[in-house]
Every structure is written in C-alpha cells, then in structure tokens.
PDB file of C-alpha atoms in Angstrom:
ATOM      1  CA  VAL A 226     222.954  68.739 -53.732  1.00 61.00           C
ATOM      2  CA  ALA A 227     225.103  70.959 -51.538  1.00 63.00           C
ATOM      3  CA  PRO A 228     228.665  69.764 -51.025  1.00 63.00           C
ATOM      4  CA  PRO A 229     229.530  68.432 -47.549  1.00 62.00           C
ATOM      5  CA  PRO A 230     231.225  70.938 -45.181  1.00 60.00           C
ATOM      6  CA  PRO A 231     234.986  70.699 -44.980  1.00 58.00           C
ATOM      7  CA  SER A 232     236.250  68.501 -42.204  1.00 55.00           C
ATOM      8  CA  ARG A 233     238.051  70.172 -39.280  1.00 56.00           C
ATOM      9  CA  GLN A 234     240.725  68.663 -37.171  1.00 54.00           C
ATOM     10  CA  PRO A 235     239.814  68.718 -33.455  1.00 51.00           C
ATOM     11  CA  ARG A 236     241.951  71.111 -31.409  1.00 53.00           C
ATOM     12  CA  ALA A 237     244.141  69.494 -28.839  1.00 50.00           C
ATOM     13  CA  PRO A 238     243.362  70.664 -25.283  1.00 50.00           C
ATOM     14  CA  GLN A 239     245.901  73.101 -23.849  1.00 51.00           C
ATOM     15  CA  CYS A 240     247.172  71.664 -20.592  1.00 53.00           C
ATOM     16  CA  ARG A 241     249.489  73.366 -18.155  1.00 51.00           C
ATOM     17  CA  PRO A 242     252.258  71.435 -16.436  1.00 52.00           C
ATOM     18  CA  ARG A 243     251.359  69.451 -13.345  1.00 56.00           C
ATOM     19  CA  GLY A 244     251.829  71.497 -10.197  1.00 55.00           C
ATOM     20  CA  ALA A 245     251.849  74.846 -12.018  1.00 53.00           C
ATOM     21  CA  ALA A 246     249.548  77.622 -10.833  1.00 55.00           C
ATOM     22  CA  ALA A 247     246.503  78.562 -12.904  1.00 53.00           C
ATOM     23  CA  PRO A 248     246.972  81.641 -15.112  1.00 50.00           C
ATOM     24  CA  PRO A 249     245.268  84.896 -14.033  1.00 49.00           C
ATOM     25  CA  ARG A 250     242.091  85.879 -15.862  1.00 49.00           C
ATOM     26  CA  GLY A 251     241.175  89.208 -17.405  1.00 45.00           C
ATOM     27  CA  GLY A 252     242.666  92.652 -16.865  1.00 42.00           C
ATOM     28  CA  ARG A 253     245.503  94.389 -18.656  1.00 41.00           C
ATOM     29  CA  ALA A 254     248.031  92.325 -16.770  1.00 41.00           C
ATOM     30  CA  ALA A 255     246.474  88.996 -17.858  1.00 39.00           C
ATOM     31  CA  ALA A 256     249.074  86.352 -18.579  1.00 40.00           C
ATOM     32  CA  MET A 257     249.159  83.575 -21.161  1.00 39.00           C
ATOM     33  CA  TRP A 258     250.908  80.260 -21.192  1.00 40.00           C
ATOM     34  CA  SER A 259     254.160  79.924 -23.066  1.00 40.00           C
ATOM     35  CA  PRO A 260     255.101  76.729 -24.880  1.00 39.00           C
ATOM     36  CA  SER A 261     257.667  76.070 -22.185  1.00 41.00           C
ATOM     37  CA  GLY A 262     254.975  76.082 -19.533  1.00 43.00           C
ATOM     38  CA  GLY A 263     255.860  79.423 -17.955  1.00 41.00           C
ATOM     39  CA  LEU A 264     253.581  82.416 -17.526  1.00 40.00           C
ATOM     40  CA  MET A 265     254.023  85.092 -20.190  1.00 40.00           C
ATOM     41  CA  GLY A 266     253.150  88.699 -19.413  1.00 41.00           C
ATOM     42  CA  ASN A 267     252.645  91.677 -21.677  1.00 40.00           C
ATOM     43  CA  MET A 268     256.387  92.258 -21.627  1.00 41.00           C
ATOM     44  CA  GLY A 269     256.882  89.064 -23.653  1.00 41.00           C
ATOM     45  CA  ARG A 270     258.979  87.333 -20.992  1.00 45.00           C
ATOM     46  CA  PRO A 271     257.844  84.631 -18.588  1.00 42.00           C
ATOM     47  CA  HIS A 272     256.744  85.976 -15.193  1.00 43.00           C
ATOM     48  CA  GLY A 273     259.245  85.010 -12.571  1.00 41.00           C
ATOM     49  CA  SER A 274     261.923  84.450 -15.187  1.00 42.00           C
ATOM     50  CA  ALA A 275     265.183  86.348 -15.285  1.00 43.00           C
ATOM     51  CA  ALA A 276     265.421  89.816 -16.804  1.00 50.00           C
ATOM     52  CA  GLY A 277     268.776  90.960 -18.115  1.00 48.00           C
ATOM     53  CA  MET A 278     270.475  93.966 -16.539  1.00 49.00           C
ATOM     54  CA  GLU A 279     272.919  96.229 -18.333  1.00 50.00           C
ATOM     55  CA  ASP A 280     275.934  94.443 -16.866  1.00 55.00           C
ATOM     56  CA  GLY A 281     274.689  91.082 -18.094  1.00 55.00           C
ATOM     57  CA  THR A 282     273.518  89.755 -14.727  1.00 58.00           C
ATOM     58  CA  GLU A 283     270.001  88.387 -14.418  1.00 53.00           C
ATOM     59  CA  VAL A 284     267.511  89.060 -11.636  1.00 53.00           C
ATOM     60  CA  PRO A 285     263.974  87.651 -11.145  1.00 54.00           C
ATOM     61  CA  TYR A 286     260.966  89.866 -11.616  1.00 51.00           C
ATOM     62  CA  ALA A 287     259.679  91.352  -8.355  1.00 58.00           C
ATOM     63  CA  ARG A 288     256.375  92.598  -9.825  1.00 60.00           C
ATOM     64  CA  TYR A 289     254.468  92.959 -13.089  1.00 64.00           C
ATOM     65  CA  VAL A 290     255.829  95.634 -15.421  1.00 64.00           C
ATOM     66  CA  GLU A 291     253.806  97.193 -18.246  1.00 69.00           C
ATOM     67  CA  PRO A 292     255.418  97.773 -21.659  1.00 71.00           C
ATOM     68  CA  GLY A 293     257.236 101.086 -21.876  1.00 69.00           C
ATOM     69  CA  CYS A 294     257.534 101.442 -18.106  1.00 64.00           C
ATOM     70  CA  PRO A 295     259.660 104.571 -17.470  1.00 63.00           C
ATOM     71  CA  TYR A 296     261.136 103.372 -14.169  1.00 59.00           C
ATOM     72  CA  ARG A 297     264.703 102.220 -13.829  1.00 59.00           C
ATOM     73  CA  GLN A 298     265.417  98.509 -13.759  1.00 59.00           C
ATOM     74  CA  ASP A 299     266.484  98.556 -10.110  1.00 58.00           C
ATOM     75  CA  ASP A 300     263.275 100.366  -9.096  1.00 60.00           C
ATOM     76  CA  VAL A 301     261.138  97.813 -10.887  1.00 57.00           C
ATOM     77  CA  MET A 302     262.911  94.756  -9.553  1.00 60.00           C
ATOM     78  CA  ALA A 303     263.392  95.807  -5.910  1.00 61.00           C
ATOM     79  CA  PRO A 304     260.326  95.608  -3.616  1.00 55.00           C
ATOM     80  CA  GLU A 305     259.308  98.914  -2.087  1.00 57.00           C
ATOM     81  CA  GLN A 306     259.689  99.487   1.654  1.00 62.00           C
ATOM     82  CA  ALA A 307     256.877 100.896   3.754  1.00 62.00           C
ATOM     83  CA  VAL A 308     257.127 104.254   5.493  1.00 65.00           C
ATOM     84  CA  SER A 309     257.911 103.594   9.135  1.00 64.00           C
ATOM     85  CA  THR A 310     258.504 105.705  12.212  1.00 59.00           C
ATOM     86  CA  GLY A 311     261.701 103.986  13.314  1.00 75.00           C
ATOM     87  CA  THR A 312     261.618 105.939  16.470  1.00 90.00           C
ATOM     88  CA  THR A 313     262.406 106.842  20.045  1.00 95.00           C
ATOM     89  CA  ILE A 314     259.337 107.620  22.165  1.00 96.00           C
ATOM     90  CA  MET A 315     259.027 108.077  25.947  1.00 97.00           C
ATOM     91  CA  ALA A 316     256.470 108.947  28.591  1.00 97.00           C
ATOM     92  CA  VAL A 317     256.827 109.526  32.359  1.00 97.00           C
ATOM     93  CA  GLU A 318     254.316 110.086  35.155  1.00 97.00           C
ATOM     94  CA  PHE A 319     254.844 112.791  37.785  1.00 95.00           C
ATOM     95  CA  ALA A 320     252.745 114.071  40.663  1.00 91.00           C
ATOM     96  CA  GLY A 321     250.632 116.482  38.616  1.00 91.00           C
ATOM     97  CA  GLY A 322     250.412 114.748  35.229  1.00 95.00           C
ATOM     98  CA  VAL A 323     252.530 113.184  32.495  1.00 97.00           C
ATOM     99  CA  VAL A 324     255.371 114.127  30.145  1.00 98.00           C
ATOM    100  CA  LEU A 325     255.520 112.680  26.622  1.00 97.00           C
ATOM    101  CA  CYS A 326     258.597 112.914  24.401  1.00 97.00           C
ATOM    102  CA  ALA A 327     259.551 111.793  20.893  1.00 97.00           C
ATOM    103  CA  ASP A 328     262.018 112.420  18.105  1.00 95.00           C
ATOM    104  CA  SER A 329     260.795 113.511  14.653  1.00 94.00           C
ATOM    105  CA  ARG A 330     262.430 111.275  12.017  1.00 92.00           C
ATOM    106  CA  THR A 331     260.200 109.264   9.665  1.00 90.00           C
ATOM    107  CA  SER A 332     262.102 106.938   7.346  1.00 87.00           C
ATOM    108  CA  THR A 333     261.568 104.675   4.346  1.00 83.00           C
ATOM    109  CA  GLY A 334     264.414 102.208   4.570  1.00 78.00           C
ATOM    110  CA  ASP A 335     267.588 104.321   4.557  1.00 81.00           C
ATOM    111  CA  TYR A 336     265.774 107.388   3.202  1.00 85.00           C
ATOM    112  CA  VAL A 337     264.484 110.041   5.629  1.00 88.00           C
ATOM    113  CA  ALA A 338     260.971 110.747   4.375  1.00 88.00           C
ATOM    114  CA  ASN A 339     260.244 113.458   6.964  1.00 90.00           C
ATOM    115  CA  ARG A 340     262.754 114.986   9.374  1.00 92.00           C
ATOM    116  CA  ALA A 341     260.204 116.983  11.413  1.00 93.00           C
ATOM    117  CA  SER A 342     257.181 114.689  11.753  1.00 93.00           C
ATOM    118  CA  ARG A 343     254.847 114.645  14.752  1.00 94.00           C
ATOM    119  CA  LYS A 344     254.795 111.297  16.516  1.00 95.00           C
ATOM    120  CA  ILE A 345     252.805 112.573  19.511  1.00 96.00           C
ATOM    121  CA  SER A 346     249.166 112.689  18.407  1.00 96.00           C
ATOM    122  CA  LYS A 347     246.263 114.210  20.298  1.00 96.00           C
ATOM    123  CA  VAL A 348     243.463 111.701  20.831  1.00 96.00           C
ATOM    124  CA  HIS A 349     241.228 113.775  23.119  1.00 95.00           C
ATOM    125  CA  ASP A 350     241.419 116.966  25.171  1.00 93.00           C
ATOM    126  CA  LYS A 351     243.953 115.616  27.684  1.00 95.00           C
ATOM    127  CA  ILE A 352     244.949 112.273  26.170  1.00 97.00           C
ATOM    128  CA  PHE A 353     247.858 111.798  23.766  1.00 97.00           C
ATOM    129  CA  VAL A 354     249.520 108.829  22.062  1.00 97.00           C
ATOM    130  CA  CYS A 355     253.159 108.325  21.052  1.00 96.00           C
ATOM    131  CA  ARG A 356     253.397 106.266  17.859  1.00 95.00           C
ATOM    132  CA  SER A 357     256.129 103.908  16.648  1.00 94.00           C
ATOM    133  CA  GLY A 358     256.193 101.245  13.958  1.00 92.00           C
ATOM    134  CA  SER A 359     254.392 101.598  10.632  1.00 90.00           C
ATOM    135  CA  ALA A 360     253.323 105.199  10.055  1.00 90.00           C
ATOM    136  CA  ALA A 361     250.234 104.066   8.105  1.00 91.00           C
ATOM    137  CA  ASP A 362     249.140 101.557  10.758  1.00 93.00           C
ATOM    138  CA  THR A 363     249.537 103.911  13.701  1.00 94.00           C
ATOM    139  CA  GLN A 364     247.829 106.818  11.936  1.00 94.00           C
ATOM    140  CA  ALA A 365     244.854 104.645  10.977  1.00 95.00           C
ATOM    141  CA  LEU A 366     244.649 103.193  14.481  1.00 95.00           C
ATOM    142  CA  THR A 367     244.723 106.668  16.043  1.00 96.00           C
ATOM    143  CA  GLY A 368     241.960 107.837  13.693  1.00 96.00           C
ATOM    144  CA  PHE A 369     239.680 104.953  14.689  1.00 96.00           C
ATOM    145  CA  VAL A 370     240.228 105.549  18.408  1.00 96.00           C
ATOM    146  CA  MET A 371     239.622 109.296  18.037  1.00 96.00           C
ATOM    147  CA  ASN A 372     236.283 108.529  16.393  1.00 96.00           C
ATOM    148  CA  TYR A 373     235.154 105.979  18.983  1.00 95.00           C
ATOM    149  CA  LEU A 374     236.406 108.037  21.926  1.00 96.00           C
ATOM    150  CA  GLY A 375     234.642 111.148  20.640  1.00 95.00           C
ATOM    151  CA  GLN A 376     231.344 109.271  20.454  1.00 96.00           C
ATOM    152  CA  HIS A 377     231.957 107.844  23.934  1.00 95.00           C
ATOM    153  CA  ALA A 378     232.575 111.345  25.334  1.00 95.00           C
ATOM    154  CA  VAL A 379     229.280 112.572  23.855  1.00 96.00           C
ATOM    155  CA  GLU A 380     227.416 109.671  25.471  1.00 95.00           C
ATOM    156  CA  LEU A 381     229.111 110.297  28.833  1.00 92.00           C
ATOM    157  CA  GLY A 382     228.690 114.046  28.733  1.00 94.00           C
ATOM    158  CA  LYS A 383     232.223 114.503  30.088  1.00 93.00           C
ATOM    159  CA  ARG A 384     235.851 113.757  29.221  1.00 94.00           C
ATOM    160  CA  PRO A 385     236.694 110.042  28.870  1.00 95.00           C
ATOM    161  CA  SER A 386     239.318 108.432  31.075  1.00 96.00           C
ATOM    162  CA  VAL A 387     242.846 107.647  29.930  1.00 97.00           C
ATOM    163  CA  LYS A 388     242.251 103.970  30.726  1.00 96.00           C
ATOM    164  CA  THR A 389     239.264 103.859  28.362  1.00 96.00           C
ATOM    165  CA  CYS A 390     241.413 105.298  25.584  1.00 97.00           C
ATOM    166  CA  ALA A 391     244.179 102.769  26.260  1.00 97.00           C
ATOM    167  CA  ASN A 392     241.603  99.954  26.248  1.00 96.00           C
ATOM    168  CA  LEU A 393     240.368 101.019  22.808  1.00 96.00           C
ATOM    169  CA  PHE A 394     243.903 101.097  21.414  1.00 97.00           C
ATOM    170  CA  GLN A 395     244.661  97.723  23.001  1.00 96.00           C
ATOM    171  CA  MET A 396     241.477  96.079  21.728  1.00 96.00           C
ATOM    172  CA  ILE A 397     242.030  97.099  18.091  1.00 95.00           C
ATOM    173  CA  ALA A 398     245.774  96.381  18.215  1.00 95.00           C
ATOM    174  CA  TYR A 399     245.268  92.924  19.748  1.00 96.00           C
ATOM    175  CA  ASN A 400     242.446  91.888  17.419  1.00 95.00           C
ATOM    176  CA  ASN A 401     244.611  92.832  14.415  1.00 94.00           C
ATOM    177  CA  LYS A 402     247.999  91.853  15.807  1.00 92.00           C
ATOM    178  CA  ASP A 403     248.875  89.742  12.756  1.00 92.00           C
ATOM    179  CA  ASN A 404     248.302  92.647  10.364  1.00 92.00           C
ATOM    180  CA  LEU A 405     249.573  95.684  12.283  1.00 92.00           C
ATOM    181  CA  MET A 406     253.022  96.912  13.203  1.00 92.00           C
ATOM    182  CA  ALA A 407     252.237  99.441  15.898  1.00 94.00           C
ATOM    183  CA  GLY A 408     253.976 100.154  19.198  1.00 95.00           C
ATOM    184  CA  LEU A 409     252.088 102.772  21.209  1.00 97.00           C
ATOM    185  CA  ILE A 410     252.337 104.743  24.441  1.00 97.00           C
ATOM    186  CA  VAL A 411     249.047 106.256  25.642  1.00 98.00           C
ATOM    187  CA  ALA A 412     249.368 108.956  28.296  1.00 97.00           C
ATOM    188  CA  GLY A 413     247.196 111.707  29.724  1.00 97.00           C
ATOM    189  CA  TRP A 414     245.371 113.103  32.731  1.00 96.00           C
ATOM    190  CA  ASP A 415     241.832 112.562  34.013  1.00 94.00           C
ATOM    191  CA  GLU A 416     239.915 113.519  37.146  1.00 92.00           C
ATOM    192  CA  LYS A 417     239.652 109.972  38.472  1.00 92.00           C
ATOM    193  CA  HIS A 418     243.266 108.732  38.375  1.00 94.00           C
ATOM    194  CA  GLY A 419     245.352 111.808  37.543  1.00 95.00           C
ATOM    195  CA  GLY A 420     248.332 111.310  35.264  1.00 96.00           C
ATOM    196  CA  GLN A 421     248.668 107.848  33.702  1.00 96.00           C
ATOM    197  CA  VAL A 422     250.990 106.148  31.217  1.00 97.00           C
ATOM    198  CA  TYR A 423     250.017 102.958  29.367  1.00 98.00           C
ATOM    199  CA  SER A 424     252.385 100.965  27.180  1.00 97.00           C
ATOM    200  CA  ILE A 425     250.911  98.985  24.244  1.00 97.00           C
ATOM    201  CA  PRO A 426     253.793  97.186  22.478  1.00 95.00           C
ATOM    202  CA  LEU A 427     253.575  94.976  19.376  1.00 92.00           C
ATOM    203  CA  GLY A 428     250.987  92.269  19.926  1.00 91.00           C
ATOM    204  CA  GLY A 429     248.443  94.344  21.829  1.00 93.00           C
ATOM    205  CA  THR A 430     249.406  93.989  25.497  1.00 94.00           C
ATOM    206  CA  ARG A 431     248.376  96.873  27.759  1.00 96.00           C
ATOM    207  CA  LEU A 432     250.509  97.756  30.781  1.00 96.00           C
ATOM    208  CA  ARG A 433     250.296 100.731  33.116  1.00 97.00           C
ATOM    209  CA  VAL A 434     253.821 101.873  33.934  1.00 97.00           C
ATOM    210  CA  PRO A 435     255.339 104.965  35.622  1.00 96.00           C
ATOM    211  CA  CYS A 436     257.994 105.323  32.909  1.00 97.00           C
ATOM    212  CA  VAL A 437     258.374 103.682  29.504  1.00 97.00           C
ATOM    213  CA  ALA A 438     260.363 104.027  26.291  1.00 97.00           C
ATOM    214  CA  GLY A 439     259.615 102.507  22.903  1.00 95.00           C
ATOM    215  CA  GLY A 440     260.719 102.387  19.299  1.00 93.00           C
ATOM    216  CA  SER A 441     263.959 101.350  17.654  1.00 92.00           C
ATOM    217  CA  GLY A 442     266.050 103.793  19.699  1.00 94.00           C
ATOM    218  CA  SER A 443     264.794 102.614  23.087  1.00 94.00           C
ATOM    219  CA  GLY A 444     267.164  99.641  23.182  1.00 93.00           C
ATOM    220  CA  TYR A 445     270.159 101.981  23.201  1.00 95.00           C
ATOM    221  CA  ILE A 446     269.043 103.903  26.294  1.00 96.00           C
ATOM    222  CA  MET A 447     267.568 101.323  28.680  1.00 96.00           C
ATOM    223  CA  GLY A 448     270.654 101.484  30.890  1.00 96.00           C
ATOM    224  CA  LEU A 449     270.563 105.280  30.894  1.00 96.00           C
ATOM    225  CA  ILE A 450     266.885 105.258  31.867  1.00 96.00           C
ATOM    226  CA  ASP A 451     267.522 102.845  34.742  1.00 96.00           C
ATOM    227  CA  SER A 452     270.363 105.080  35.916  1.00 96.00           C
ATOM    228  CA  LEU A 453     268.549 108.424  35.768  1.00 96.00           C
ATOM    229  CA  TYR A 454     264.924 107.560  36.626  1.00 96.00           C
ATOM    230  CA  ARG A 455     263.656 108.382  40.115  1.00 94.00           C
ATOM    231  CA  GLU A 456     260.191 108.257  41.588  1.00 93.00           C
ATOM    232  CA  ASN A 457     258.316 111.463  42.445  1.00 91.00           C
ATOM    233  CA  MET A 458     260.267 113.692  40.054  1.00 95.00           C
ATOM    234  CA  THR A 459     258.971 117.195  39.377  1.00 95.00           C
ATOM    235  CA  LYS A 460     257.777 118.366  35.979  1.00 96.00           C
ATOM    236  CA  ALA A 461     261.072 120.126  35.268  1.00 96.00           C
ATOM    237  CA  GLU A 462     263.070 117.049  36.270  1.00 96.00           C
ATOM    238  CA  CYS A 463     260.908 114.827  34.032  1.00 96.00           C
ATOM    239  CA  LEU A 464     261.428 117.154  31.071  1.00 96.00           C
ATOM    240  CA  GLU A 465     265.176 117.147  31.584  1.00 96.00           C
ATOM    241  CA  PHE A 466     265.164 113.352  32.006  1.00 97.00           C
ATOM    242  CA  VAL A 467     263.214 112.488  28.839  1.00 97.00           C
ATOM    243  CA  THR A 468     265.040 115.066  26.718  1.00 96.00           C
ATOM    244  CA  LYS A 469     268.462 113.728  27.724  1.00 96.00           C
ATOM    245  CA  CYS A 470     267.427 110.099  27.106  1.00 96.00           C
ATOM    246  CA  VAL A 471     265.897 110.752  23.677  1.00 96.00           C
ATOM    247  CA  ALA A 472     268.903 112.873  22.658  1.00 96.00           C
ATOM    248  CA  HIS A 473     271.231 109.946  23.462  1.00 96.00           C
ATOM    249  CA  ALA A 474     269.008 107.581  21.452  1.00 95.00           C
ATOM    250  CA  MET A 475     269.026 109.971  18.477  1.00 94.00           C
ATOM    251  CA  SER A 476     272.818 110.026  18.478  1.00 94.00           C
ATOM    252  CA  LEU A 477     273.052 106.207  18.469  1.00 93.00           C
ATOM    253  CA  ASP A 478     270.048 105.048  16.420  1.00 92.00           C
ATOM    254  CA  GLY A 479     270.081 105.727  12.693  1.00 89.00           C
ATOM    255  CA  SER A 480     266.263 105.621  12.522  1.00 89.00           C
ATOM    256  CA  SER A 481     265.866 108.344  15.178  1.00 93.00           C
ATOM    257  CA  GLY A 482     266.738 111.984  14.625  1.00 93.00           C
ATOM    258  CA  GLY A 483     265.479 115.451  13.797  1.00 94.00           C
ATOM    259  CA  VAL A 484     264.103 117.516  16.679  1.00 95.00           C
ATOM    260  CA  ILE A 485     262.776 116.530  20.112  1.00 96.00           C
ATOM    261  CA  ARG A 486     259.113 117.256  20.767  1.00 97.00           C
ATOM    262  CA  THR A 487     257.691 117.218  24.301  1.00 97.00           C
ATOM    263  CA  VAL A 488     254.118 117.455  25.592  1.00 97.00           C
ATOM    264  CA  VAL A 489     253.189 118.020  29.250  1.00 97.00           C
ATOM    265  CA  VAL A 490     249.599 117.168  30.257  1.00 97.00           C
ATOM    266  CA  THR A 491     248.333 118.361  33.637  1.00 96.00           C
ATOM    267  CA  LYS A 492     245.077 119.382  35.277  1.00 94.00           C
ATOM    268  CA  ASP A 493     245.717 122.973  34.216  1.00 94.00           C
ATOM    269  CA  GLY A 494     246.252 122.251  30.509  1.00 94.00           C
ATOM    270  CA  ILE A 495     248.762 121.205  27.866  1.00 96.00           C
ATOM    271  CA  GLU A 496     252.264 122.531  27.264  1.00 96.00           C
ATOM    272  CA  GLU A 497     254.101 121.732  24.036  1.00 96.00           C
ATOM    273  CA  ASP A 498     257.765 122.401  23.323  1.00 96.00           C
ATOM    274  CA  VAL A 499     260.411 121.530  20.757  1.00 96.00           C
ATOM    275  CA  LYS A 500     264.199 121.346  20.971  1.00 95.00           C
ATOM    276  CA  LEU A 501     266.003 121.876  17.685  1.00 93.00           C
ATOM    277  CA  GLY A 502     268.937 119.785  16.604  1.00 88.00           C
ATOM    278  CA  ASN A 503     271.509 122.393  17.658  1.00 89.00           C
ATOM    279  CA  ASP A 504     269.971 122.757  21.147  1.00 90.00           C
ATOM    280  CA  LEU A 505     270.013 119.093  22.184  1.00 92.00           C
ATOM    281  CA  PRO A 506     271.553 118.225  25.578  1.00 90.00           C
ATOM    282  CA  TYR A 507     273.664 115.513  23.928  1.00 89.00           C
ATOM    283  CA  GLY A 508     274.921 114.962  20.405  1.00 77.00           C
ATOM    284  CA  PRO A 509     277.539 113.081  18.406  1.00 65.00           C
TER     285      PRO A 509
END
C-alpha cells in the first residue's frame, strides 16, 4: 500500500493594505509588494519612497528607474519639461495684404533648445500661421491643417480662403482644448477678402483682428502697440512697426530672442526677411 502524500499547509492569501493601489502587471518594470505594504520596483526600493542623495537629503522618486541607470540622480528625480516656443508673434493687416513677424527662440525651461527656429509656418500658397505654445502641439496642428486644406484646394480647383484655414485651426484647437497648448495667428491673402488676420488663442476662439500679438512676450509690449499702431499703414510702416515691437519684447522677455523673421503676403507674392541680433531696432 502506497504511503499517504505528505500534508501541506495552506498558503495564506497575500492581501494589500486597504486603500492601496493594485500593483502593475507584467513588463520589465513590474512591481511587487513589500512586507511593509509599499510597491517595490526592480531597484529594490519602494516606489514613491525616498531615495538618498549624496548630501544625505531624501527626495521622492519622480519616475521608474532601471538598475544601472547611467543618468545623474537629479536628472532621474526631476520631471522633464516640454519644448515650448515661449514666444513673441505678431501680424498686421494693411491695404494690400498682411505682415507676419516672430522671434526665433525655442526653449526647454531655462535652456534655449533652438535660437534660430521658424515660428512662421506656411500652410498654403498665400496663408501662413504664427505658432506659440507647445512646439509639438503647434507643429502637429499645422500638419493636420495643411493636409485637410490641401485636399480642400483640390476639390475646389482653386486656392482656399484664409477664413477656411482659420476655421480648420479653430475647430481642431477647440475640440482638443483640454489637451493642447497652442496659441496661433493665421494670416494671409485671398481674392475674396484680401489680407486677413485671425487670432486663435488658447481655448480655440477665433477672432478677426486688424492687428494682434501673442506669446509670452506680448504682455510686455501691449502699451507700445497701442501707442504706435495706426489704421491704413503702408507695407513699409507695418514692417517697421512689427519689427520695433518684437525687438522690445525680445529685450524684456527671457523666452523670446534670437533673430526677427518677417513675412509679407500680398496679391503679387510672398516676401521673407530676417533681422539678425546685431541689426535690431532696439536692444538691451
């Protein structure tokens, strides 16, 4: 007669503390429960617990860190900042078209990621957009509108209107207002209405205006704009006006700088220009 199998003690169920979140499942970064009830990662310390720095101070984990991570402790613990076009952008209507103007500094926190970026993007033949806010959001938004507007132009068999372009920007920006950080100025020329400027600030409002400024540097120059702006200015006067205003904003706003780029859109075509940092009409 075969001997009876050895008796086994039943395993006690592993319960997590009341109110604690469930542990993640699977993957290299899967966590396990520590006896103290905290989540343990592959680093051997509870997630969210304090990690010792060289000077003895303790800081909470900001993100999961794999064993042998080569990054410095401050890089690992501090959350990364998104690339943003902390900016000064402007656009003005005149009798024959529009003038667009922008600085060229793209920053990541206090770090200048690009000192000569292009914040005035071509959407169609005679329609441009000035971008401020998150560089990723505004670039993606511009790409979508370029695609839709190109298809619309093929269906029409002619150039689309500036208002149609502004409506597309406004519709996407408004429908995604909780997820986007994008302040836009759409400007251009069409046969029906001539030169037009549309402002689309955060939130997705669309306003047609004769003159508008946006971005982080615009708050420094609102008084200057009110003082210098006049109706029915010529193209040369508009260029001088926007260049002087953006130069003042660049000298006051730490997120604006680099060079000044201008674009003039008229019935006859497009004129682009750039003013280097040592040729600005105003500087610190």
